XYZ file of C-alpha atoms in Angstrom:
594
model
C -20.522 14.984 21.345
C -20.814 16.715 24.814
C -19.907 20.523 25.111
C -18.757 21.824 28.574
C -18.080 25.716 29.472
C -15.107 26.427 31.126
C -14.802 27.426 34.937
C -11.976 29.202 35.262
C -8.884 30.034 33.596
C -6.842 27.062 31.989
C -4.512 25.818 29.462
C -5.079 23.539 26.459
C -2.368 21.478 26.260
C -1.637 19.823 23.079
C 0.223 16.959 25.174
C -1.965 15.881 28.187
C 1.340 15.057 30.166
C 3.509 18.139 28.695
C 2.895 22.211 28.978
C 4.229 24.333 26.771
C 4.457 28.053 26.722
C 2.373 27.937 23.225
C -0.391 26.176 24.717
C -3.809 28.034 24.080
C -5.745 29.684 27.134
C -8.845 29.058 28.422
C -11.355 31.655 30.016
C -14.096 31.491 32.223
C -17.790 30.960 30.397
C -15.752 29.867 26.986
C -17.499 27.003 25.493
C -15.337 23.637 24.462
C -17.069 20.207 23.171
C -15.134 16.227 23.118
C -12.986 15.243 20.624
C -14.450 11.766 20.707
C -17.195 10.141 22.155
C -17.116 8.476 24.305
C -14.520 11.241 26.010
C -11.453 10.386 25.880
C -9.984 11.075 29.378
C -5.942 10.594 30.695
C -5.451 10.837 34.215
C -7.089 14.623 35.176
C -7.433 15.617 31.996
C -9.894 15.314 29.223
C -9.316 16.099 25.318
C -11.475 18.699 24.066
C -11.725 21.086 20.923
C -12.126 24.633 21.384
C -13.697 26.727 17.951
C -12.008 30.110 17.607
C -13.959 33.482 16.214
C -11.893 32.715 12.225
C -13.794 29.235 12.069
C -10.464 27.592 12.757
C -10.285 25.011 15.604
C -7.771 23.522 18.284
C -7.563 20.113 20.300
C -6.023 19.432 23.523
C -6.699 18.495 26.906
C -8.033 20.166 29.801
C -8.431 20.053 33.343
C -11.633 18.024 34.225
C -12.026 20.173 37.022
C -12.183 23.008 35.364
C -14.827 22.713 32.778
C -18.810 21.529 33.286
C -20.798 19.761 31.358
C -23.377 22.126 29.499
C -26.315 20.324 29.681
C -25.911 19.712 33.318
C -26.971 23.303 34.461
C -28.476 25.278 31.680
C -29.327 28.801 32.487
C -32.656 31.045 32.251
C -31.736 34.224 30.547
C -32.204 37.386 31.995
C -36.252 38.047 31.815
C -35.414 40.663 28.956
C -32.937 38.709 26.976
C -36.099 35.571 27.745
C -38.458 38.173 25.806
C -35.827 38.739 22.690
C -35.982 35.121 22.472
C -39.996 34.812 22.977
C -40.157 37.369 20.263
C -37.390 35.896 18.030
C -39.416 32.755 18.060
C -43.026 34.161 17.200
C -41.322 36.738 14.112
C -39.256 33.878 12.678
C -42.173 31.289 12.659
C -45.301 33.625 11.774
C -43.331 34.402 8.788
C -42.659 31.402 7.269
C -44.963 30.199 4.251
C -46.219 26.929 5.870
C -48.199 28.729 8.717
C -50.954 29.976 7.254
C -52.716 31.365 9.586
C -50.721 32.582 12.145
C -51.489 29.955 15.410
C -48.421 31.076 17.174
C -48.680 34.023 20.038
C -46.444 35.726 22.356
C -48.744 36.842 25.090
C -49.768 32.486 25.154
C -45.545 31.787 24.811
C -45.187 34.155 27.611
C -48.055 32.782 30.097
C -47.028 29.519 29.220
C -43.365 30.098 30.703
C -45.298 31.535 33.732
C -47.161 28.697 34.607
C -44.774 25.994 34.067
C -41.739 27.197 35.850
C -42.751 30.493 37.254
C -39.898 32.081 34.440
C -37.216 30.089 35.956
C -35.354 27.023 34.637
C -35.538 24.128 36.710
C -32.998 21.265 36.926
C -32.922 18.963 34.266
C -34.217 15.570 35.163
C -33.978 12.660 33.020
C -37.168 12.023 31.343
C -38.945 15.249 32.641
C -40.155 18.091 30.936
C -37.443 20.595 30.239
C -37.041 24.341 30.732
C -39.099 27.282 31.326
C -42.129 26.092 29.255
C -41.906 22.263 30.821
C -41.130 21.522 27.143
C -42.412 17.790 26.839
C -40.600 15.112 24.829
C -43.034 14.845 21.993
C -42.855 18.861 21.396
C -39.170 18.581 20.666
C -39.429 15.423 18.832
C -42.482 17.293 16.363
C -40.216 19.790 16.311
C -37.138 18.396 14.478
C -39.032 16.071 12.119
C -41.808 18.628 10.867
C -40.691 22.165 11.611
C -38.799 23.732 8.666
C -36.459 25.573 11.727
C -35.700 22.156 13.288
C -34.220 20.943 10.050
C -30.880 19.915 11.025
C -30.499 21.045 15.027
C -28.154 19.564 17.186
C -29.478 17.529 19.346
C -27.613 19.691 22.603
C -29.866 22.839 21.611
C -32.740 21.126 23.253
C -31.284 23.080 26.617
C -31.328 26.035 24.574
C -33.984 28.505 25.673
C -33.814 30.472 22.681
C -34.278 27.015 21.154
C -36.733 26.238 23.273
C -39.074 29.434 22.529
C -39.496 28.097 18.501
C -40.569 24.329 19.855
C -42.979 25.456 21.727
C -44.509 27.982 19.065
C -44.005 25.499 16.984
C -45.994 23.517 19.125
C -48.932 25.751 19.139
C -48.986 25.731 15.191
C -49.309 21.694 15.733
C -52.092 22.026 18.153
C -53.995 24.390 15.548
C -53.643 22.430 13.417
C -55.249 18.753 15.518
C -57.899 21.630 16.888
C -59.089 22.025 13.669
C -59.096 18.404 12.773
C -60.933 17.552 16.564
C -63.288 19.880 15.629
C -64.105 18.799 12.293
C -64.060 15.488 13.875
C -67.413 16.287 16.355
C -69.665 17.910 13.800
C -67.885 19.747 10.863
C -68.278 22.961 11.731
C -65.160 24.208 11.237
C -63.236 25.463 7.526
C -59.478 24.889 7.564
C -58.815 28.180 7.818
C -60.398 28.221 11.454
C -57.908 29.545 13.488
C -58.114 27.705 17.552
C -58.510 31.056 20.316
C -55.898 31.018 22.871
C -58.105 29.377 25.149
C -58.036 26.548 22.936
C -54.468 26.282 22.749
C -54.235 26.811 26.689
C -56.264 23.636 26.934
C -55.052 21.535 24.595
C -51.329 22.230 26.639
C -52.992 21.611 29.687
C -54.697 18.135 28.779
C -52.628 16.705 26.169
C -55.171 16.079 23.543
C -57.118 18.107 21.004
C -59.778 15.802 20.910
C -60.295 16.148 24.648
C -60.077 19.689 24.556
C -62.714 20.201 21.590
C -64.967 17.720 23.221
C -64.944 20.004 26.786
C -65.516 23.182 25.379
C -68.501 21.710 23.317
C -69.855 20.267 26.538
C -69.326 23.442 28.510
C -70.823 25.570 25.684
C -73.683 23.527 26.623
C -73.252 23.533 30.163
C -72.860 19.975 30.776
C -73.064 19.028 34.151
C -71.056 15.411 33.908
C -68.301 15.348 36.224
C -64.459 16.013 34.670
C -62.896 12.639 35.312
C -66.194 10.779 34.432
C -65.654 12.736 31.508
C -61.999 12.437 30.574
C -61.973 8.588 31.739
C -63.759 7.702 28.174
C -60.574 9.597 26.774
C -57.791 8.101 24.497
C -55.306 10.222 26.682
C -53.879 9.822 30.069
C -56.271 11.379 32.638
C -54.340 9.687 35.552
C -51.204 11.726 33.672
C -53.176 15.079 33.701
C -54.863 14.988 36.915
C -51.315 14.327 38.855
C -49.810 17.285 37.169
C -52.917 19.472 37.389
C -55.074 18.570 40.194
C -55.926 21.929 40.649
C -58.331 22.367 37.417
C -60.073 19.074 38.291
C -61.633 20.467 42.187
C -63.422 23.316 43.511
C -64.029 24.360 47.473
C -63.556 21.058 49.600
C -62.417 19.656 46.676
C -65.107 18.789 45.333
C -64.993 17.460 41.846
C -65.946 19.906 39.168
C -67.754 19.320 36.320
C -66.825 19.682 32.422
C -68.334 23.220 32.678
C -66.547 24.771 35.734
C -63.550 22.681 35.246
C -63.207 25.123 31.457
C -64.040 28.017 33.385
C -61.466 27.341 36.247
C -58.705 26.618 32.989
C -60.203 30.049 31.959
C -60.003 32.230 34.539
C -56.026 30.849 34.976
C -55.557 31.880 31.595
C -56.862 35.417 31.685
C -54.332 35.903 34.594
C -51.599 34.291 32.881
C -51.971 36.739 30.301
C -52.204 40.033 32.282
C -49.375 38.405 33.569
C -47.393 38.317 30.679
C -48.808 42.228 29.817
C -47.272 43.423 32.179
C -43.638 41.936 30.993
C -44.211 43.310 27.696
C -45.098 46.741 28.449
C -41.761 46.320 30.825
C -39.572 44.327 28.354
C -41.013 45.029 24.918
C -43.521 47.701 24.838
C -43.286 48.712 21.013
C -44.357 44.943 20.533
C -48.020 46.586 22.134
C -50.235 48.769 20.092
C -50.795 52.686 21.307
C -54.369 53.132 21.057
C -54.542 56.854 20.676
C -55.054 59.578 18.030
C -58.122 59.484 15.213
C -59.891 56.454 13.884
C -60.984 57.762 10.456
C -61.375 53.852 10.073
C -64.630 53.663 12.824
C -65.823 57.125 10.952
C -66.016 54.952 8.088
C -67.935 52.228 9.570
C -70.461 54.425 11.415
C -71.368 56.161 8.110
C -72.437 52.411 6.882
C -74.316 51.634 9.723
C -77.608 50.116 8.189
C -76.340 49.184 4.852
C -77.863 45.664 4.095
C -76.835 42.359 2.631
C -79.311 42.966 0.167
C -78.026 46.208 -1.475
C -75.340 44.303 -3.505
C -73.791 47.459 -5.231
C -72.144 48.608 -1.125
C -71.487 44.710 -0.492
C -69.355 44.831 -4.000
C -68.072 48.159 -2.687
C -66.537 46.294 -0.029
C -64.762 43.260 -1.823
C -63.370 45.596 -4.551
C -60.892 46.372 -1.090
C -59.753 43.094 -2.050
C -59.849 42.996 -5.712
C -62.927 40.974 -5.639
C -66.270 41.030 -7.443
C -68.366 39.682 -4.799
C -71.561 40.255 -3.083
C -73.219 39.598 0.209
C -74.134 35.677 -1.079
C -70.458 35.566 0.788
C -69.772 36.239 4.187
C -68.249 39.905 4.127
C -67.532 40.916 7.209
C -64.081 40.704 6.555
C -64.510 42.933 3.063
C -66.076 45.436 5.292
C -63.013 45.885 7.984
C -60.884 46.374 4.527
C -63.024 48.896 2.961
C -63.095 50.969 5.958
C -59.268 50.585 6.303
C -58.653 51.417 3.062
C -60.945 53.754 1.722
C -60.028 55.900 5.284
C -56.970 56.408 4.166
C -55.395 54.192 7.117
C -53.667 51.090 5.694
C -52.756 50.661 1.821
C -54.326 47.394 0.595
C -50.821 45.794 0.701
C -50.772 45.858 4.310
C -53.843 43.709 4.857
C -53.848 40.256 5.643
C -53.510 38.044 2.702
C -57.381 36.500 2.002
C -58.509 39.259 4.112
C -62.146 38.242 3.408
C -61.709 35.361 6.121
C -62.366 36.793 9.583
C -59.569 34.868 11.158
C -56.452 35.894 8.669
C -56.782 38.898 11.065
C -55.377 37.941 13.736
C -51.941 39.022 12.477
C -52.747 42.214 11.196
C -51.334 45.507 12.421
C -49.872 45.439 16.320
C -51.189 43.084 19.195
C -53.423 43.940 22.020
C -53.032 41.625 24.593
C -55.402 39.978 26.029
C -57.293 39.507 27.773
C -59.561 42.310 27.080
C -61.792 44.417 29.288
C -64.721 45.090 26.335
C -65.714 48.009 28.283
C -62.411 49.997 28.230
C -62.442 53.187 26.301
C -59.463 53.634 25.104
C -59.982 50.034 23.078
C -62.964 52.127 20.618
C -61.805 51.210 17.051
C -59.705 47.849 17.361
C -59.989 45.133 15.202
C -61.469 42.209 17.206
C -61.621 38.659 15.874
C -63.818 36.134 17.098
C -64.020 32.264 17.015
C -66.349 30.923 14.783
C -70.001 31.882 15.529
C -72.155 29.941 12.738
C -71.648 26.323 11.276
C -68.640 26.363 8.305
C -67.279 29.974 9.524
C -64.083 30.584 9.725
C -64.818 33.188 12.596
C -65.554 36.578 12.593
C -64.293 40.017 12.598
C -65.550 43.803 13.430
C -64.324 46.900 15.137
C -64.650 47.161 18.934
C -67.173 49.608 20.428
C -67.138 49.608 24.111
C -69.972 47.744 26.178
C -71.583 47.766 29.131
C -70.702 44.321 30.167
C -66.950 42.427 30.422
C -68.723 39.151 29.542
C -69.759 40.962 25.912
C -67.564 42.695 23.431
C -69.755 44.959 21.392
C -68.897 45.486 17.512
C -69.476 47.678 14.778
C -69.516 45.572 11.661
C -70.479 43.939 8.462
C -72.643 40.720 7.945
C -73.967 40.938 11.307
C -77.765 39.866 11.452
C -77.286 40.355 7.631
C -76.235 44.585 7.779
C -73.960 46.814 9.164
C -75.198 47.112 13.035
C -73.698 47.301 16.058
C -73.576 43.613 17.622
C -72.807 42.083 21.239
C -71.038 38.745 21.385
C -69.740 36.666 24.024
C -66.157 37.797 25.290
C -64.716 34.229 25.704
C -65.042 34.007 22.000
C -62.302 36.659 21.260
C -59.360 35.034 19.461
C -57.663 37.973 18.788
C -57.764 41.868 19.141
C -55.615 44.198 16.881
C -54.993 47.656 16.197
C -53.759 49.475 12.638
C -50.940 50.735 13.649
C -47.815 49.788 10.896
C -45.570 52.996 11.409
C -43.902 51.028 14.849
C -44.539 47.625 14.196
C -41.142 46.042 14.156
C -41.276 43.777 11.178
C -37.567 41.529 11.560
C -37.776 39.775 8.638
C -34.899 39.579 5.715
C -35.699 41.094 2.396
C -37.735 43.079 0.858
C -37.838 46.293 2.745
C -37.654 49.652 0.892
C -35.376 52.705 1.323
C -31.952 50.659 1.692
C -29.034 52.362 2.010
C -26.558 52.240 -0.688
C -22.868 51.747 0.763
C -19.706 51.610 0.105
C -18.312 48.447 0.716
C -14.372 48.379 -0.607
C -12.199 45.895 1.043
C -14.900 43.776 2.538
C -14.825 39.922 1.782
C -18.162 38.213 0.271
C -19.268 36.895 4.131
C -18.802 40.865 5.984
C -20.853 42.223 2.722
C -23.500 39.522 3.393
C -23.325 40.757 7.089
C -23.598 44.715 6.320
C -26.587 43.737 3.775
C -28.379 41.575 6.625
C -28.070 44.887 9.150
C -28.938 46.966 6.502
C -32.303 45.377 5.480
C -33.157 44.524 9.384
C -32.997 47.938 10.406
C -35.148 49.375 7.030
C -37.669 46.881 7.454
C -37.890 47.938 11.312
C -38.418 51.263 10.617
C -35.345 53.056 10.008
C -34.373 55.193 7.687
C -30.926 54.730 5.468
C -28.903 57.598 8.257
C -29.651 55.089 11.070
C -28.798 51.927 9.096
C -25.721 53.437 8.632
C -24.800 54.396 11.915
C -25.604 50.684 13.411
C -23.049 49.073 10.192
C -20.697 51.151 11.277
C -21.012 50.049 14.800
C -20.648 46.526 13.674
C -17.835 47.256 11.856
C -15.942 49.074 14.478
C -17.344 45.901 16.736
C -16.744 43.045 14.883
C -15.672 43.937 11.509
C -18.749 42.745 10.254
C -18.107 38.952 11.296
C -20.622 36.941 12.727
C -18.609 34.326 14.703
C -16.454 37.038 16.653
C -15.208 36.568 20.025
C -13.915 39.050 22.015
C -13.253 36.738 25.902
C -10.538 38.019 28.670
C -11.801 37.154 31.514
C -13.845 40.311 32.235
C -15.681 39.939 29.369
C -17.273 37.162 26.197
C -18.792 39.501 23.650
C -19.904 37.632 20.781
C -20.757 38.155 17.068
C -21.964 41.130 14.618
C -22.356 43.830 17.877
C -20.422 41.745 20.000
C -22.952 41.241 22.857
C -21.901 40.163 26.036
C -22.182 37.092 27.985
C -21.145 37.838 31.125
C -24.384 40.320 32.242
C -24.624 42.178 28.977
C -27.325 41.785 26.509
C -25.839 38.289 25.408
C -26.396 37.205 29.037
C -28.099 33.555 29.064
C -27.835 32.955 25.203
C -24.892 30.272 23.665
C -22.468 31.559 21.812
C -23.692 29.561 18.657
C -26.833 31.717 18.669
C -24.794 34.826 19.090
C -22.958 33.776 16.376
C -26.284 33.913 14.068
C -25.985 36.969 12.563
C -29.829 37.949 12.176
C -30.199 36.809 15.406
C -27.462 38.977 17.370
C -28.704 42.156 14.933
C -32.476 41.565 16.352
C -31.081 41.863 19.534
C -29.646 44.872 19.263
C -32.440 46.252 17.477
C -34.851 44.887 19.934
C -32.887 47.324 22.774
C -32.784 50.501 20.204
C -36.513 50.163 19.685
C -36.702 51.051 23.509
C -34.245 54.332 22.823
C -36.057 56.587 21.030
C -33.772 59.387 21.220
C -31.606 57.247 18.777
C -34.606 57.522 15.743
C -34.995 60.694 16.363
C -31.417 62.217 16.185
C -29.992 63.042 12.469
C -26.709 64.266 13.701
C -23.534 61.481 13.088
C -21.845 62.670 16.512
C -24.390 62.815 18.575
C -26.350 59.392 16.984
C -22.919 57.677 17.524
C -22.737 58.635 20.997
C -26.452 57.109 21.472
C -25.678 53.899 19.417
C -22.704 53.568 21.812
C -23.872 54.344 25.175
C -27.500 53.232 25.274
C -27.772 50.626 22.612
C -24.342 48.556 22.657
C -24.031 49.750 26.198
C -20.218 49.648 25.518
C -17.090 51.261 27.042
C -17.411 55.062 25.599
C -14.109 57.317 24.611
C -13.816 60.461 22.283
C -10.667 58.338 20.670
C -13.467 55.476 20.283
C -16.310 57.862 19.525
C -13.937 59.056 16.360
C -13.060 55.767 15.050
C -16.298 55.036 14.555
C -17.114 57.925 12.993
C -14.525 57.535 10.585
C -15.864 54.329 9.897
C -19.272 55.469 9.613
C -17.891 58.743 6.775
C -15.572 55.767 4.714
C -18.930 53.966 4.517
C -20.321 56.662 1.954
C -16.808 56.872 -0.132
C-alpha cells in the first residue's frame, strides 16, 4: 500500500460524490495510506485511510490534488535531528547480542553521509542508490533478511532516513564480518574476533568487495607498484562499476593511473577528511557523544610505575589477568590484561565497566567515550587514551595501549603491556589505529532499556497497562543516561502533561503535528524530517528528547521542581510556556509521588 502526506487542508468524505458536515478533516503534513491496491480512484478523488492518535482508523476519499505520494519526495532531516538518527542507529545496534564486537561507528556513518550526498537527500531514481548514504540495493535487502531490526519492516521505510541510518550500520557489521573472512582467506592471519579499522570499512564501501579491499591493503602494505585497474581487472567485482562512480581514487596529476599503493593512500587521505568532517558536526550536534580529555589519569600513573616489568616475571603478568578474573600468565598475549589492571587497580573504572573478554585488544573499541578520529598522535591533550590498533603479528586480534604523545603524526606512541615482550613505551604506525577511547563513564549516554540503577519509584494510579509501560520506558532511559530519580520525574511528568503518556499521540491544527510521548513537532520542531510512525516509537521519541537535554546542562544541575519545570519546558520541549501551564505540570509532577 502507498502512503501520501497531505498538502493542504481537506475533507475525508465517507461518500466520494457526497459531503457531509461529519466528514473528518485533513491537515497539512498529516500522513494517509490506500485502502486498496491498486488505488482505488473515482473521478478527483482517491480512497484513503487515515490512523488517528487512539489506534482507531477512518476511510474515505480525498482530493488527489491535495495529497503526494510519500515516496516521491522524501525529506533530509534537519542536520541535528540527521545526528539523533545517526546516533539512534549506532546505540540500538552496538547493543544487541549478535554484534560482538562492535563494527558499527558514528564518526564512519557520519562521513559516509558526507561523501555520498554531501548531507542532502537526492531524488529518488528508480534503481539508484537511495538517500543520504547512496544506500545500495543489496544493503537494504541484507538488511531485512539478516538484521534482527529489519525483522518485519515495511517495505515504504526504505525512504526513511532514520531507517536508513540502521541499514547502513548494519551494513558495516556485514562488511566486518566478509573482512574478516577476506582476510582469513589470503593467509590466516586474522582470529574472528579481529575487528576491520575504519579504513577498512571505508574501502570495502568504496569498492564493493571485501576481497578486493583485503587484497589492496596487503599489496600497499607492501608497496606494490601494479597499476589499480590492472589490479582490480583480475577481480570477481565490477571495476567498470567502481571506476564510473569513483574515478577520482583511480588517477593522480594528469590523470595518470595510480597504482594499488597510492590509489589506498588517495582512499586514505579522503577518509581522514571525511572524518574531521564529521568532528566537527558532533562537537556542533552531539558533543557529550565526544570524550573531555581533561583532569588526572591515575590510570597512565599506573602504567608508568610498570614500565619494565617483563613477560617473564609471571607473578605481575598474573597480576594483570586477575583484572579479569583470570589465572593467566604472559604465555598469552596480555596487553589487554594490562589496560584493565591499570584501570582498575587506579581506582578509574570498576571491572564491570570493561569490555566483555577484555583480554582481546580489539573488544576495546567500545569502551568508555569515542575520540574521533582521525588522530593527531602528537596532540597533548590525547596523553592517557586508550588506543587500539589493527592486528600487528600473525593470529592477533590487534592490539591495545595507552597513548603517549609522539614526535611524528605518521606514529602513535604507547605505553603498554606485551610490547617487545615488557611494559615499554612503543611507536607504531598511525594508519593502524582502529580505534581511540577515553574512560570517561560519568557522561556517556548509555540509551538502552533495562537494567539501570537508582529508578524512581512512582505513583502510577489511574494509568492503563500501555501509559505505565510508557512512564517505566522514560523512567529507565533517563537513569541509565545519567539522571538521577528528581529528573526522571520531572521529564514523566512532562510526558504526561504532553501526551498522557501515549505513544501514538497526535496533536495536528494546521500550525502544528506534534507527535508521541513529548509530542515533538513536525513542522520545524525537533520531530522535523522524521515519520510519524517513528515518532510514534516510544524509546525512540524519549531519546530524542533526551538527546536535546544532554546539551542543557542547567537542567541536571537544578534540584528545584519550579525552576527544573521551567527548563524542561522552555529549553528541552521547546514548547509554548505559561504560569497556568507551568502549574499543571507541576501538579502533575507532586500527584506522581502520592
Amino acid at each position: 500500500m502507498l502512503r501520501y502526506t497531505v498538502t493542504k487542508a481537506t475533507r475525508l468524505r465517507k461518500e466520494a460524490a457526497t459531503a457531509a458536515s461529519t466528514d473528518p478533516r485533513l491537515l497539512p503534513r498529516q500522513t494517509v495510506e490506500d485502502v486498496a491496491e491498486p488505488p482505488a480512484i473515482a473521478g478527483d478523488r482517491q480512497n484513503v485511510r487515515v490512523r488517528f492518535d487512539d489506534g482507531s482508523t477512518a476511510d474515505g476519499w480525498v482530493l488527489t490534488t491535495a495529497i503526494t505520494p510519500l515516496v516521491a519526495s522524501p525529506l533530509m532531516p534537519p542536520i541535528p535531528n540527521f545526528v539523533t538518527a545517526a546516533l539512534d542507529a549506532v546505540y540500538i545496534l552496538n547493543q544487541r547480542p549478535e554484534v560482538t564486537p562492535n563494527f558499527s561507528s558514528l564518526d564512519l556513518l557520519l562521513a559516509r553521509a558526507i561523501f555520498a550526498s554531501d548531507l542532502t537527500y537526492p531524488a529518488p531514481k528508480e534503481g539508484a542508490a537511495i538517500g543520504p548514504f547512496a544506500m545500495r540495493e543489496g544493503e537494504w535487502t541484507d538488511f531485512l533478511a539478516t538484521c534482527p531490526l529489519g525483522q518485519g519492516i515495511p517495505s515504504h521505510f526504505r525512504e526513511s532516513v532514520t531507517t536508513q541510518c540502521r541499514a547502513v550500520a548494519w551494513s558495516m557489521v556485514t562488511a566486518g564480518r566478509l573482512l574478516i573472512s577476506a582476510y582469513g582467506a589470503l593467509d590466516q592471519q586474522h582470529q574472528p574476533t579481529y575487528e576491520p579499522d575504519l579504513l577498512d570499512l571505508f574501502l570495502a564501501y568504496v569498492l564493493g568487495s571485501a576481497a578486493d579491499t583485503a587484497r589492496c591493503r596487503r599489496a600497499a602494505a607492501a608497496e606494490e607498484g601494479t597499476k589499480i585497474d590492472a589490479f582490480l581487472s583480475v577481480s570477481t567485482n565490477n571495476a567498470a562499476a567502481f571506476a564510473q562512480e569513483h574515478p577520482e581514487f583511480l588517477t593522480g596529476d594528469g590523470n595518470a593511473t595510480r597504482t594499488v599503493t597510492e590509489f589506498v593512500a588517495a582512499v586514505y587521505e579522503k577518509l581522514e577528511a571525511l572524518l574531521e568532517a564529521a568532528y566537527k558536526i558532533l562537537t556542533e550536534h552531539a558533543p557529550f557523544y565526544l570524550a573531555e580529555t581533561t583532569g588526572d589519569m591515575p590510570w597512565l600513573d599506573k602504567a608508568i610505575g610498570e614500565r619494565g616489568t617483563e613477560e617473564s616475571n609471571s607473578v605481575a603478568i598474573r597480576r594483570y589477568f586477575a583484572a579479569l578474573n583470570l589465572n593467566l600468565d604472559g604465555s598469552t598475549a596480555w596487553c589487554g590484561a594490562f589496560v584493565a589492571w591499570c584501570l582498575v587497580d587506579s581506582g578509574t573504572v570498576t571491572s564491570s565497566q570493561l569490555p566483555k573478554v577484555a583480554e582481546r585488544a580489539s573488544n576495546w573499541s567500545g569502551f568508555g567515550r569515542a575520540i574521533p578520529l582521525p588522530i593527531d598522535p602528537t596532540d597533548p591533550s590525547l596523553k592517557g587514551a586508550v588506543v587500539v590498533l589493527s592486528p600487528q603479528a600473525p593470529r592477533a586480534s590487534g592490539h591495545v595501549g595507552f597513548l603517549v604523545p609522539s614526535d611524528s603524526k605518521a606514529k602513535v606512541r604507547l605505553l603498554g603491556g606485551n610490547q617487545g615482550e615488557k611494559v615499554n613505551e612503543t611507536d607504531f604506525k598511525a594508519d593502524d589505529i582502529r580505534a581511540v577511547r577515553w574512560p570517561d563513564f560519568d557522561q556517556t549516554p548509555k540509551l538502552s532499556v533495562g537494567g539501570a540503577q537508582g529508578e524512581v519509584a512512582l505513583s502510577l494510579r489511574g494509568f492503563d497497562a500501555r501509559q505505565k509501560d510508557a512512564a517505566l520506558l522514560i523512567i529507565r532511559l533517563f537513569a541509565a543516561a545519567g539522571y538521577d530519580q528528581f529528573h526522571q520525574r520531572i521529564a514523566v511528568a512532562n510526558a504526561a502533561a504532553e501526551s498522557s503518556l501515549r505513544p501514538d499521540k497526535i496533536n495536528a491544527n494546521g500550525r502544528e503535528e506534534s507527535v508521541g510521548l513529548f509530542q515533538l513537532n513536525r513542522m520545524g520542531g525537533q520531530g522535523d524530517g522524521f515519520s510519524i510512525e517513528e515518532l510514534q516509537d516510544p524509546e525512540f521519541n524519549t531519546r530524542r528528547i533526551l538527546v536535546q537535554a544532554k546539551k542543557i546542562s542547567e537542567f541536571k544541575a537544578e534540584n528545584e521542581p519550579v525552576a527544573a519545570m521551567t527548563i524542561f519546558i522552555k529549553l528541552i520541549e521547546i514548547a509554548a510556556f505559561s504560569r497556568p501551564e507551568l502549574n499543571r505540570r507541576l501538579q502533575i509532577y507532586f500527584d506522581l509521588d502520592k
